[in-house]
Amino acid sequence: MSLLAVGTVAFDDIETPFGHAEMAIGGAATYITLAASYFVKDLKLVSVIGDDFPQAELDYMRSRGIDLEGLQVKQGEKSFFWAGKYHYNMNDRDTLDTQLNVLADFKPVLPDSYRDAKYVMLGNLTPAVQMEVIRQMEKRPEIVALDTMNFWMDTALEELKEVLQKIDILIINDEEARQLSEEYSLVKAAEVIHKMGPEYIVIKKGENGALLFGADQVFFAPALPLAEVFDPTGAGDTFAGGFMGYLASTGDKSFSNMKRAVIYGSAMASFCVEKFSIERLKGLTGEDIRSRIARFVDLVHFDAKI
Amino acid sequence: MSLLAVGTVAFDDIETPFGHAEMAIGGAATYITLAASYFVKDLKLVSVIGDDFPQAELDYMRSRGIDLEGLQVKQGEKSFFWAGKYHYNMNDRDTLDTQLNVLADFKPVLPDSYRDAKYVMLGNLTPAVQMEVIRQMEKRPEIVALDTMNFWMDTALEELKEVLQKIDILIINDEEARQLSEEYSLVKAAEVIHKMGPEYIVIKKGENGALLFGADQVFFAPALPLAEVFDPTGAGDTFAGGFMGYLASTGDKSFSNMKRAVIYGSAMASFCVEKFSIERLKGLTGEDIRSRIARFVDLVHFDAKI
């Protein structure tokens, strides 16, 4: 089925203990759509870039089946830019620079062919932009998932709460879940957030895996224990792309399928961190993904003998 | 099979956001043996207390099948005492007071009937005391597991490294594994520690579960997502007790059985944190434990369909 993704398409300057990448390709929508492209062929991207974005990268995205009709190109302007430096532990990072550029007055416009998408992934952007995308949909999609961040809870909480009422799945990290719910326990946080609108809540815990909460159900997916994490940038968006790509490809909204989607999202994220930028997400094979999934199966498998 | 446990038997003053317990029963060997008592009936405890320890608690331990012949009682002296306060997040805690008392010059003496124990759990104590227990064994036990802490890495690293060469399984938390190995990645940390002696390394991550590393194998067990963590004191020791109790009861050292042991340890720890002190570890039934194990099975179960 069709998957529409909105989010940034951007440049990142990334410093890690392993090296430095300048003007690397980044952005939530970039990671989401690339990860999803391994599962679904009808992919629609909504975003904005300046005239500085490399044509070769856009061509590559098109070659992965990503429809760029909804990608606005602003002549004479610059693409969104983020610079960050990771600490030795690879979990904490400092933002060194943020240049909104084209994002400052971004108004999403959905091409007609986008408006009947069945699955929608609202990547991290202002809640107002996320709401505008929902408004432009012709009818209620099958599933709308949303990512957000602390910054919007600090600066646009009411708008965020409005858009939460319109979505099915919230995908956030543990600290964001705690801030949004004002509960430390993630079980209680999920209960509070559930009442704000989303039927399902996915709480990402980085190297500590991810929790999926349904009405009365909970599922835990580990992260793969890795000897080297090369660059965590985009891992959360890659998770979201793998998760929603798998859901859209199967068209199955059952909890047991949603569990599989969390595992597929985790598998795609485990590739993402192995190289800088989107490099590792290029040229994966079906066999790469299947053997990665098999490692997740092994990692948690035990015979309880109860 | 027989399980010998050495560690503290002590009093704890515990402050959590939920309340305050004064002179609560605590100590590593207390938690280890109580947890193990649900799996194995031949249990031997080595420790030291003053004449201030309640007879009723000792009677209760005996009623659980715990042999106290190796528990020294020092007349006119006081038992080990620890006071701590948990932060709101229940993961961090401050030590408010530590009174070694009888522990200051503890010299373990194994009764003859202890010296052929097949399984040995060396709870957190000075590496010298742990080594002394190994020395007094009549022959090499089937499995020796050891817990330790940062304090001994800071103050007695060489003695700790000596005892690590004599054991099979090291059970420590993530921060301890990082300090001991000088590696941040837990995969690399386990590789480094493996070379120090232990064949298996269990790395406990508190609310983020536990990893079991074998030579070329890894297993991940989640912690149960809990709405309330009432008192985390003793959860790590309870894990070790459930883990070693299960291993001793089955007498099976295969990796697949060790995975089950990690799950049983995690299940026992999930009970421990539900009430202050050892309260929740009293009066559990086989059905309580089986249904808790079933929740772990559900929590991570997915059908990969690959």
Coordinates of C-alpha atoms in Angstrom, one line a residue:
Chain A
M1 CA 0.0 0.0 0.0
S2 CA 1.0 3.6 -0.4
L3 CA 3.1 5.3 2.3
L4 CA 3.5 9.1 2.5
A5 CA 6.3 10.5 4.6
V6 CA 6.8 14.1 5.7
G7 CA 10.0 15.4 7.4
T8 CA 13.3 17.1 6.7
V9 CA 15.6 16.5 3.8
A10 CA 18.8 18.1 4.9
F11 CA 22.5 18.3 5.4
D12 CA 24.2 17.1 8.6
D13 CA 27.7 17.8 9.9
I14 CA 28.5 14.9 12.2
E15 CA 31.4 14.4 14.5
T16 CA 31.8 11.1 16.3
P17 CA 34.8 9.5 18.1
F18 CA 35.3 7.6 14.8
G19 CA 35.5 10.6 12.4
H20 CA 33.8 13.6 10.9
A21 CA 31.4 13.9 8.0
E22 CA 30.7 17.3 6.5
M23 CA 27.6 18.2 4.6
A24 CA 26.4 14.6 4.8
I25 CA 23.0 13.7 3.5
G26 CA 20.5 13.6 6.3
G27 CA 16.9 14.5 7.4
A28 CA 14.1 12.6 8.9
A29 CA 12.2 12.1 5.6
T30 CA 15.4 10.9 3.8
Y31 CA 16.0 8.2 6.4
I32 CA 12.3 7.2 6.7
T33 CA 11.7 6.8 2.9
L34 CA 15.0 5.0 2.3
A35 CA 14.3 2.5 5.0
A36 CA 10.7 2.1 3.9
S37 CA 11.8 1.6 0.3
Y38 CA 13.0 -1.9 1.2
F39 CA 9.4 -2.9 2.0
V40 CA 7.0 -0.7 -0.1
K41 CA 7.2 0.6 -3.7
D42 CA 4.5 3.3 -3.5
L43 CA 6.4 5.9 -1.5
K44 CA 5.6 9.7 -1.5
L45 CA 7.8 12.3 0.1
V46 CA 6.8 15.7 1.4
S47 CA 9.5 18.2 2.2
V48 CA 11.5 21.2 1.2
I49 CA 15.1 21.8 0.1
G50 CA 17.1 24.6 -1.3
D51 CA 18.9 24.6 -4.7
D52 CA 22.0 23.3 -3.0
F53 CA 20.9 19.7 -2.6
P54 CA 22.8 17.3 -4.9
Q55 CA 20.9 16.1 -7.9
A56 CA 22.6 12.7 -7.7
E57 CA 21.0 12.1 -4.3
L58 CA 17.6 13.0 -5.6
D59 CA 18.1 10.7 -8.5
Y60 CA 19.1 7.9 -6.1
M61 CA 16.0 8.4 -4.1
R62 CA 13.8 8.3 -7.3
S63 CA 15.7 5.1 -8.2
R64 CA 14.5 3.6 -4.9
G65 CA 10.9 4.3 -6.0
I66 CA 10.4 7.4 -3.9
D67 CA 8.0 9.9 -5.5
L68 CA 9.5 13.4 -5.1
E69 CA 6.6 15.4 -6.5
G70 CA 5.9 16.7 -3.0
L71 CA 9.4 17.9 -2.5
Q72 CA 9.6 21.7 -2.9
V73 CA 12.8 23.1 -4.3
K74 CA 13.4 26.8 -3.3
Q75 CA 15.7 28.5 -5.8
G76 CA 18.3 30.7 -4.2
E77 CA 17.8 29.2 -0.8
K78 CA 19.7 26.7 1.3
S79 CA 18.5 23.3 2.7
F80 CA 18.1 22.7 6.4
F81 CA 21.4 22.2 8.1
W82 CA 22.2 20.5 11.5
A83 CA 25.6 20.0 13.1
G84 CA 26.2 17.8 16.1
K85 CA 28.9 16.1 18.0
Y86 CA 28.5 12.7 19.7
H87 CA 30.0 11.9 23.1
Y88 CA 32.2 8.9 23.6
N89 CA 29.1 6.9 24.8
M90 CA 27.4 7.5 21.4
N91 CA 24.1 8.0 23.2
D92 CA 24.5 11.7 24.2
R93 CA 25.1 14.4 21.6
D94 CA 25.5 18.2 21.5
T95 CA 23.9 20.2 18.8
L96 CA 26.6 22.6 17.5
D97 CA 24.5 24.4 14.9
T98 CA 21.0 24.5 13.5
Q99 CA 20.2 26.5 10.4
L100 CA 16.5 26.3 9.5
N101 CA 17.0 27.9 6.1
V102 CA 14.1 26.7 3.8
L103 CA 12.4 25.1 6.8
A104 CA 11.7 28.5 8.4
D105 CA 8.5 29.1 6.4
F106 CA 7.8 25.6 5.1
K107 CA 4.2 25.1 4.1
P108 CA 3.6 21.5 2.9
V109 CA 1.5 21.1 -0.2
L110 CA 0.4 17.6 -1.0
P111 CA 0.1 16.8 -4.8
D112 CA -3.3 15.3 -5.7
S113 CA -1.7 11.9 -6.2
Y114 CA -0.6 11.9 -2.5
R115 CA -4.0 12.7 -0.9
D116 CA -5.3 9.1 -0.8
A117 CA -2.1 7.5 0.8
K118 CA -3.2 4.7 3.1
Y119 CA -0.2 5.0 5.5
V120 CA 1.2 8.3 6.7
M121 CA 4.5 8.9 8.6
L122 CA 4.7 12.4 10.1
G123 CA 8.4 12.8 10.8
N124 CA 9.7 15.2 13.4
L125 CA 8.6 18.8 12.4
T126 CA 6.4 21.5 13.9
P127 CA 3.1 20.1 15.0
A128 CA 1.4 22.8 12.8
V129 CA 3.1 21.3 9.7
Q130 CA 2.2 17.8 10.8
M131 CA -1.5 18.9 11.2
E132 CA -1.5 20.6 7.9
V133 CA -0.5 17.3 6.2
I134 CA -3.3 15.5 7.9
R135 CA -5.8 18.3 6.8
Q136 CA -4.8 17.9 3.2
M137 CA -5.5 14.2 3.1
E138 CA -8.6 13.4 1.1
K139 CA -9.8 10.9 3.7
R140 CA -8.7 9.4 7.0
P141 CA -5.6 7.2 6.2
E142 CA -5.5 3.6 7.5
I143 CA -2.6 4.5 9.9
V144 CA -1.0 7.8 10.8
A145 CA 2.1 7.6 12.8
L146 CA 4.0 10.6 14.3
D147 CA 7.4 11.4 15.7
T148 CA 8.1 14.5 17.7
M149 CA 10.7 15.9 20.1
N150 CA 11.1 17.7 23.4
F151 CA 11.5 21.0 21.7
W152 CA 7.9 21.0 20.5
M153 CA 6.7 19.9 24.0
D154 CA 8.5 23.0 25.3
T155 CA 7.3 25.5 22.6
A156 CA 4.1 24.1 21.0
L157 CA 2.5 21.7 23.5
E158 CA -1.1 22.7 22.7
E159 CA -0.6 22.2 18.9
L160 CA 1.2 18.9 19.6
K161 CA -1.7 17.7 21.7
E162 CA -4.2 18.6 19.0
V163 CA -2.3 16.6 16.4
L164 CA -1.9 13.7 18.8
Q165 CA -5.7 13.4 18.7
K166 CA -5.6 12.7 15.0
I167 CA -3.0 9.9 14.9
D168 CA -2.8 6.2 15.6
I169 CA 0.8 5.6 16.6
L170 CA 3.2 7.8 18.4
I171 CA 6.9 6.9 18.0
I172 CA 9.1 8.7 20.5
N173 CA 12.1 8.0 22.7
D174 CA 12.0 7.4 26.4
E175 CA 12.9 10.9 27.6
E176 CA 10.3 12.4 25.3
A177 CA 7.7 10.0 26.6
R178 CA 8.6 11.0 30.2
Q179 CA 8.4 14.7 29.4
L180 CA 5.1 14.4 27.5
S181 CA 3.4 12.3 30.2
E182 CA 5.1 13.7 33.2
E183 CA 5.5 10.1 34.4
Y184 CA 8.8 8.4 34.9
S185 CA 7.6 4.8 34.5
L186 CA 7.3 4.0 30.8
V187 CA 4.3 1.8 31.6
K188 CA 2.5 4.8 33.2
A189 CA 3.8 7.1 30.5
A190 CA 2.2 5.0 27.8
E191 CA -1.1 4.9 29.7
V192 CA -1.1 8.7 29.9
I193 CA -0.2 9.2 26.3
H194 CA -2.8 6.6 25.2
K195 CA -5.4 8.9 26.7
M196 CA -4.1 11.8 24.6
G197 CA -5.1 10.0 21.4
P198 CA -2.7 7.4 20.0
E199 CA -3.9 3.8 20.1
Y200 CA -0.3 2.5 20.0
I201 CA 2.8 4.0 21.5
V202 CA 6.3 2.9 20.5
I203 CA 9.0 4.1 23.0
K204 CA 12.5 3.9 21.6
K205 CA 15.3 3.4 24.1
G206 CA 18.3 3.5 21.7
E207 CA 20.8 0.8 22.6
N208 CA 18.2 -0.5 25.1
G209 CA 15.7 -1.5 22.5
A210 CA 12.1 -0.4 22.0
L211 CA 8.7 -1.0 23.7
L212 CA 5.4 -1.3 21.9
F213 CA 2.3 -0.5 23.9
G214 CA -1.2 -1.4 22.8
A215 CA -4.4 -1.0 24.8
D216 CA -3.7 -4.0 27.1
Q217 CA -0.6 -5.4 25.5
V218 CA 3.1 -4.8 25.6
F219 CA 5.9 -6.0 23.4
F220 CA 9.6 -5.5 23.9
A221 CA 12.2 -5.5 21.0
P222 CA 15.9 -5.5 21.9
A223 CA 18.5 -3.5 20.0
L224 CA 21.2 -5.7 18.5
P225 CA 24.3 -5.6 20.8
L226 CA 26.9 -4.0 18.5
A227 CA 30.7 -3.9 19.0
E228 CA 30.8 -0.6 17.1
V229 CA 28.2 2.1 16.7
F230 CA 29.7 4.3 14.0
D231 CA 27.1 7.0 13.6
P232 CA 23.7 7.0 15.4
T233 CA 22.3 9.9 13.3
G234 CA 19.0 8.9 11.7
A235 CA 18.6 5.7 13.6
G236 CA 15.3 6.7 15.1
D237 CA 14.0 7.8 11.7
T238 CA 15.3 4.7 10.1
F239 CA 13.4 2.7 12.7
A240 CA 10.2 4.6 11.9
G241 CA 10.7 4.0 8.2
G242 CA 11.3 0.3 8.6
F243 CA 8.3 0.1 11.0
M244 CA 5.9 1.9 8.8
G245 CA 7.3 0.4 5.5
Y246 CA 6.7 -3.1 6.9
L247 CA 3.2 -2.2 8.1
A248 CA 2.3 -0.6 4.7
S249 CA 3.7 -3.6 2.8
T250 CA 1.6 -6.0 4.8
G251 CA -1.6 -3.9 5.3
D252 CA -2.1 -5.8 8.6
K253 CA -2.8 -3.7 11.7
S254 CA -3.0 -6.6 14.2
F255 CA -0.8 -6.4 17.3
S256 CA 1.2 -9.4 16.2
N257 CA 2.0 -7.8 12.9
M258 CA 2.9 -4.5 14.7
K259 CA 5.4 -6.6 16.8
R260 CA 7.0 -7.8 13.6
A261 CA 7.1 -4.2 12.3
V262 CA 9.0 -3.1 15.5
I263 CA 11.5 -5.9 14.8
Y264 CA 11.9 -4.8 11.2
G265 CA 12.3 -1.2 12.3
S266 CA 15.0 -2.2 14.8
A267 CA 16.8 -4.3 12.1
M268 CA 16.9 -1.3 9.7
A269 CA 18.1 1.0 12.5
S270 CA 20.9 -1.6 13.3
F271 CA 22.2 -1.2 9.7
C272 CA 21.9 2.6 9.9
V273 CA 24.4 3.1 12.7
E274 CA 27.1 1.0 11.0
K275 CA 28.2 3.8 8.7
F276 CA 28.0 7.6 8.4
S277 CA 24.9 9.2 7.1
I278 CA 22.6 7.1 4.8
E279 CA 25.6 5.1 3.4
R280 CA 24.6 1.7 5.0
L281 CA 21.0 2.1 3.9
K282 CA 22.1 2.0 0.2
G283 CA 22.2 -1.3 -1.6
L284 CA 21.0 -3.6 1.1
T285 CA 19.6 -6.9 -0.2
G286 CA 16.6 -8.9 0.9
E287 CA 19.0 -11.5 2.2
D288 CA 20.9 -8.8 4.3
I289 CA 17.6 -7.9 6.0
R290 CA 16.4 -11.5 6.5
S291 CA 19.7 -12.6 8.1
R292 CA 19.5 -9.5 10.4
I293 CA 16.0 -10.4 11.4
A294 CA 17.2 -13.9 12.2
R295 CA 19.8 -12.4 14.6
F296 CA 16.9 -10.7 16.5
V297 CA 15.1 -14.0 16.7
D298 CA 18.2 -15.7 18.1
L299 CA 18.9 -12.9 20.5
V300 CA 15.7 -13.3 22.5
H301 CA 14.8 -16.9 21.9
F302 CA 14.5 -19.2 24.8
D303 CA 12.5 -22.3 25.6
A304 CA 10.8 -21.6 28.9
K305 CA 9.9 -25.2 29.6
I306 CA 7.1 -24.1 32.0
Chain B
M1 CA 22.3 -30.0 43.4
S2 CA 23.9 -28.1 46.3
L3 CA 24.4 -24.3 46.1
L4 CA 26.7 -22.4 48.4
A5 CA 26.3 -18.7 48.7
V6 CA 28.6 -16.2 50.4
G7 CA 27.7 -12.5 50.9
T8 CA 26.4 -10.1 53.5
V9 CA 23.5 -10.7 55.8
A10 CA 22.6 -7.2 57.0
F11 CA 20.3 -4.3 57.9
D12 CA 19.3 -1.7 55.4
D13 CA 17.8 1.7 55.9
I14 CA 16.0 2.5 52.6
E15 CA 14.4 5.7 51.5
T16 CA 12.4 5.7 48.2
P17 CA 9.8 8.2 46.9
F18 CA 7.2 5.7 48.2
G19 CA 8.4 5.4 51.8
H20 CA 11.0 4.7 54.3
A21 CA 12.1 1.3 55.8
E22 CA 14.3 1.3 58.9
M23 CA 16.5 -1.6 59.9
A24 CA 15.0 -3.7 57.1
I25 CA 16.5 -7.1 56.5
G26 CA 19.0 -7.0 53.7
G27 CA 22.3 -8.3 52.4
A28 CA 23.5 -10.0 49.3
A29 CA 23.5 -13.6 50.7
T30 CA 20.0 -13.0 52.2
Y31 CA 18.5 -12.2 48.8
I32 CA 20.6 -14.8 46.9
T33 CA 19.6 -17.7 49.1
L34 CA 15.9 -16.7 49.5
A35 CA 15.5 -16.4 45.7
A36 CA 17.4 -19.6 45.1
S37 CA 15.3 -21.4 47.8
Y38 CA 12.4 -21.5 45.2
F39 CA 14.6 -23.8 43.0
V40 CA 17.0 -25.8 45.1
K41 CA 16.6 -27.4 48.6
D42 CA 20.3 -28.0 49.4
L43 CA 21.4 -24.4 50.2
K44 CA 24.4 -23.4 52.3
L45 CA 25.0 -19.8 53.4
V46 CA 28.4 -18.3 54.5
S47 CA 28.3 -15.0 56.2
V48 CA 28.7 -13.1 59.5
I49 CA 26.2 -11.2 61.7
G50 CA 26.2 -9.6 65.1
D51 CA 24.0 -10.6 68.0
D52 CA 21.5 -8.0 66.9
F53 CA 20.0 -10.0 64.0
P54 CA 16.4 -11.1 64.6
Q55 CA 16.1 -14.8 65.5
A56 CA 12.7 -14.9 63.7
E57 CA 14.4 -14.0 60.4
L58 CA 17.0 -16.7 60.9
D59 CA 14.3 -19.2 61.7
Y60 CA 12.5 -18.1 58.5
M61 CA 15.6 -18.7 56.4
R62 CA 16.0 -22.2 58.0
S63 CA 12.4 -22.9 57.2
R64 CA 13.2 -22.2 53.5
G65 CA 15.8 -24.9 53.6
I66 CA 18.8 -22.6 54.0
D67 CA 21.7 -24.2 56.0
L68 CA 23.1 -21.5 58.4
E69 CA 25.9 -23.5 59.9
G70 CA 28.4 -21.3 58.0
L71 CA 26.8 -18.1 59.4
Q72 CA 29.1 -16.8 62.1
V73 CA 27.3 -14.9 64.9
K74 CA 29.6 -12.4 66.7
Q75 CA 28.4 -11.8 70.3
G76 CA 28.5 -8.1 71.4
E77 CA 28.9 -6.9 67.8
K78 CA 26.6 -5.4 65.3
S79 CA 25.6 -6.6 61.8
F80 CA 26.6 -4.8 58.6
F81 CA 24.5 -1.8 58.0
W82 CA 23.8 0.2 54.8
A83 CA 21.6 3.3 54.4
G84 CA 20.6 4.6 51.0
K85 CA 18.2 6.9 49.3
Y86 CA 16.8 6.3 45.8
H87 CA 16.2 9.2 43.4
Y88 CA 12.9 9.7 41.7
N89 CA 14.0 7.6 38.7
M90 CA 14.7 4.6 41.0
N91 CA 17.8 3.8 39.1
D92 CA 20.2 6.2 40.9
R93 CA 20.8 6.1 44.6
D94 CA 22.9 7.8 47.1
T95 CA 24.6 5.9 49.9
L96 CA 23.9 7.8 53.1
D97 CA 25.8 5.5 55.5
T98 CA 27.8 2.3 55.6
Q99 CA 28.8 0.6 58.8
L100 CA 31.0 -2.4 58.3
N101 CA 30.7 -3.7 61.9
V102 CA 31.2 -7.5 61.9
L103 CA 32.3 -7.4 58.2
A104 CA 35.4 -5.4 59.0
D105 CA 37.4 -8.5 59.9
F106 CA 35.3 -11.2 58.4
K107 CA 37.1 -14.5 57.7
P108 CA 34.8 -17.0 56.1
V109 CA 35.1 -20.5 57.5
L110 CA 33.3 -23.3 55.5
P111 CA 31.9 -26.1 57.6
D112 CA 33.0 -29.5 56.3
S113 CA 29.5 -30.2 54.9
Y114 CA 29.8 -27.2 52.6
R115 CA 33.1 -28.0 51.0
D116 CA 31.7 -30.3 48.3
A117 CA 29.0 -27.9 47.1
K118 CA 28.6 -28.2 43.3
Y119 CA 27.4 -24.6 42.7
V120 CA 28.9 -21.6 44.3
M121 CA 27.6 -18.0 44.2
L122 CA 30.2 -15.5 45.5
G123 CA 28.1 -12.4 46.4
N124 CA 29.7 -9.0 46.4
L125 CA 32.4 -8.9 49.1
T126 CA 36.1 -8.2 49.1
P127 CA 37.9 -10.3 46.4
A128 CA 40.1 -11.7 49.2
V129 CA 37.1 -13.1 51.0
Q130 CA 35.7 -14.5 47.7
M131 CA 39.1 -16.2 47.0
E132 CA 39.2 -17.6 50.5
V133 CA 35.9 -19.4 49.9
I134 CA 37.2 -20.9 46.7
R135 CA 40.4 -22.0 48.5
Q136 CA 38.3 -23.9 51.2
M137 CA 36.4 -25.9 48.6
E138 CA 37.4 -29.6 48.7
K139 CA 37.4 -29.7 44.9
R140 CA 36.6 -27.5 41.9
P141 CA 32.8 -26.9 41.9
E142 CA 30.8 -27.4 38.7
I143 CA 30.1 -23.7 38.5
V144 CA 31.4 -20.7 40.4
A145 CA 29.7 -17.4 39.8
L146 CA 30.8 -14.0 41.2
D147 CA 29.3 -10.6 41.7
T148 CA 31.5 -7.6 42.4
M149 CA 31.3 -3.8 42.3
N150 CA 33.2 -0.6 41.3
F151 CA 34.6 -0.2 44.8
W152 CA 36.7 -3.3 44.5
M153 CA 37.9 -2.3 41.0
D154 CA 39.1 1.0 42.5
T155 CA 40.7 -0.5 45.6
A156 CA 41.5 -4.2 45.0
L157 CA 41.8 -4.7 41.2
E158 CA 44.7 -7.1 41.3
E159 CA 43.0 -9.4 43.9
L160 CA 39.8 -9.1 41.8
K161 CA 41.6 -10.2 38.7
E162 CA 43.1 -13.2 40.5
V163 CA 39.7 -14.4 41.6
L164 CA 38.3 -13.8 38.1
Q165 CA 40.7 -16.5 36.9
K166 CA 39.0 -19.0 39.2
I167 CA 35.4 -18.5 38.2
D168 CA 33.0 -19.5 35.4
I169 CA 30.4 -16.8 35.4
L170 CA 30.7 -13.1 36.2
I171 CA 27.5 -11.3 37.0
I172 CA 27.8 -7.5 37.1
N173 CA 26.0 -4.4 35.9
D174 CA 26.7 -2.4 32.8
E175 CA 28.7 0.4 34.5
E176 CA 30.9 -2.2 36.3
A177 CA 31.5 -4.1 33.1
R178 CA 32.6 -0.8 31.4
Q179 CA 34.9 0.1 34.3
L180 CA 36.4 -3.4 34.5
S181 CA 37.0 -3.7 30.7
E182 CA 37.7 -0.1 29.9
E183 CA 35.4 -0.5 26.9
Y184 CA 32.1 1.3 26.5
S185 CA 30.5 -1.2 24.1
L186 CA 29.1 -4.1 26.2
V187 CA 30.0 -6.5 23.3
K188 CA 33.6 -5.4 23.5
A189 CA 33.5 -5.3 27.3
A190 CA 32.4 -8.9 27.4
E191 CA 35.2 -9.9 25.1
V192 CA 37.8 -8.3 27.3
I193 CA 36.3 -9.8 30.5
H194 CA 36.1 -13.2 28.8
K195 CA 39.9 -13.1 28.5
M196 CA 40.2 -12.3 32.2
G197 CA 38.8 -15.8 33.0
P198 CA 35.0 -16.1 33.1
E199 CA 33.5 -18.3 30.4
Y200 CA 30.2 -16.5 30.7
I201 CA 29.4 -12.9 31.5
V202 CA 26.0 -11.7 32.6
I203 CA 25.6 -7.9 32.3
K204 CA 22.6 -6.6 34.2
K205 CA 21.1 -3.3 32.9
G206 CA 18.4 -2.8 35.6
E207 CA 15.2 -1.8 34.0
N208 CA 16.8 -2.4 30.6
G209 CA 17.2 -6.1 31.1
A210 CA 20.3 -8.3 31.0
L211 CA 22.7 -9.7 28.5
L212 CA 24.3 -13.1 28.6
F213 CA 27.5 -13.6 26.7
G214 CA 29.1 -17.0 26.0
A215 CA 32.1 -17.6 23.8
D216 CA 30.4 -16.9 20.5
Q217 CA 26.8 -16.5 21.7
V218 CA 24.7 -13.7 23.1
F219 CA 21.3 -13.7 24.7
F220 CA 19.1 -10.8 25.8
A221 CA 16.5 -10.9 28.5
P222 CA 14.3 -7.9 29.0
A223 CA 13.2 -6.6 32.4
L224 CA 9.5 -6.7 32.9
P225 CA 8.0 -3.2 32.2
L226 CA 6.6 -2.3 35.6
A227 CA 4.2 0.6 36.5
E228 CA 5.7 0.8 40.0
V229 CA 9.1 0.0 41.2
F230 CA 8.7 0.1 45.0
D231 CA 12.2 -0.7 46.2
P232 CA 15.1 -1.9 43.9
T233 CA 17.3 -2.9 46.8
G234 CA 18.5 -6.5 46.4
A235 CA 17.2 -6.9 42.8
G236 CA 20.7 -7.7 41.5
D237 CA 21.3 -10.3 44.2
T238 CA 17.8 -11.7 43.7
F239 CA 18.6 -12.1 40.0
A240 CA 21.8 -13.9 40.9
G241 CA 20.0 -16.2 43.3
G242 CA 17.3 -17.1 40.8
F243 CA 19.9 -17.6 38.1
M244 CA 22.1 -19.8 40.1
G245 CA 19.2 -21.6 41.9
Y246 CA 17.8 -22.5 38.5
L247 CA 21.1 -23.7 37.2
A248 CA 21.8 -25.8 40.4
S249 CA 18.3 -27.3 40.2
T250 CA 18.7 -28.4 36.6
G251 CA 22.4 -29.3 36.7
D252 CA 22.6 -28.3 33.0
K253 CA 25.4 -26.0 31.9
S254 CA 24.3 -25.7 28.3
F255 CA 23.9 -22.2 26.8
S256 CA 20.2 -22.8 26.2
N257 CA 19.7 -23.7 29.9
M258 CA 21.7 -20.7 30.9
K259 CA 19.3 -18.5 28.9
R260 CA 16.4 -20.0 30.9
A261 CA 18.4 -19.3 34.1
V262 CA 18.7 -15.6 33.1
I263 CA 14.9 -15.5 32.5
Y264 CA 14.3 -17.1 36.0
G265 CA 16.7 -14.6 37.6
S266 CA 14.9 -11.7 35.9
A267 CA 11.5 -13.0 37.0
M268 CA 12.7 -13.3 40.6
A269 CA 14.1 -9.8 40.5
S270 CA 10.8 -8.5 39.1
F271 CA 9.1 -9.8 42.3
C272 CA 11.8 -8.3 44.6
V273 CA 11.2 -4.7 43.5
E274 CA 7.5 -4.9 44.2
K275 CA 7.8 -4.5 48.0
F276 CA 10.4 -3.2 50.5
S277 CA 13.3 -5.4 51.6
I278 CA 12.7 -9.2 51.2
E279 CA 9.0 -9.0 51.8
R280 CA 7.9 -10.0 48.2
L281 CA 10.3 -12.9 48.2
K282 CA 8.4 -14.5 51.1
G283 CA 5.6 -16.9 50.3
L284 CA 5.8 -17.0 46.5
T285 CA 4.2 -20.1 45.0
G286 CA 5.3 -22.1 42.0
E287 CA 2.3 -20.8 40.2
D288 CA 3.4 -17.2 40.9
I289 CA 6.7 -17.9 39.3
R290 CA 5.3 -19.8 36.4
S291 CA 2.9 -17.1 35.5
R292 CA 5.7 -14.5 35.8
I293 CA 7.8 -16.5 33.4
A294 CA 4.9 -16.7 31.0
R295 CA 4.8 -12.9 31.0
F296 CA 8.5 -12.8 29.9
V297 CA 7.6 -15.3 27.1
D298 CA 4.8 -13.0 25.9
L299 CA 6.9 -9.9 26.2
V300 CA 9.5 -10.8 23.6
H301 CA 7.5 -13.3 21.5
F302 CA 7.0 -12.5 17.8
D303 CA 6.6 -14.7 14.7
A304 CA 9.3 -13.4 12.3
K305 CA 7.7 -14.9 9.2
I306 CA 11.1 -14.8 7.4

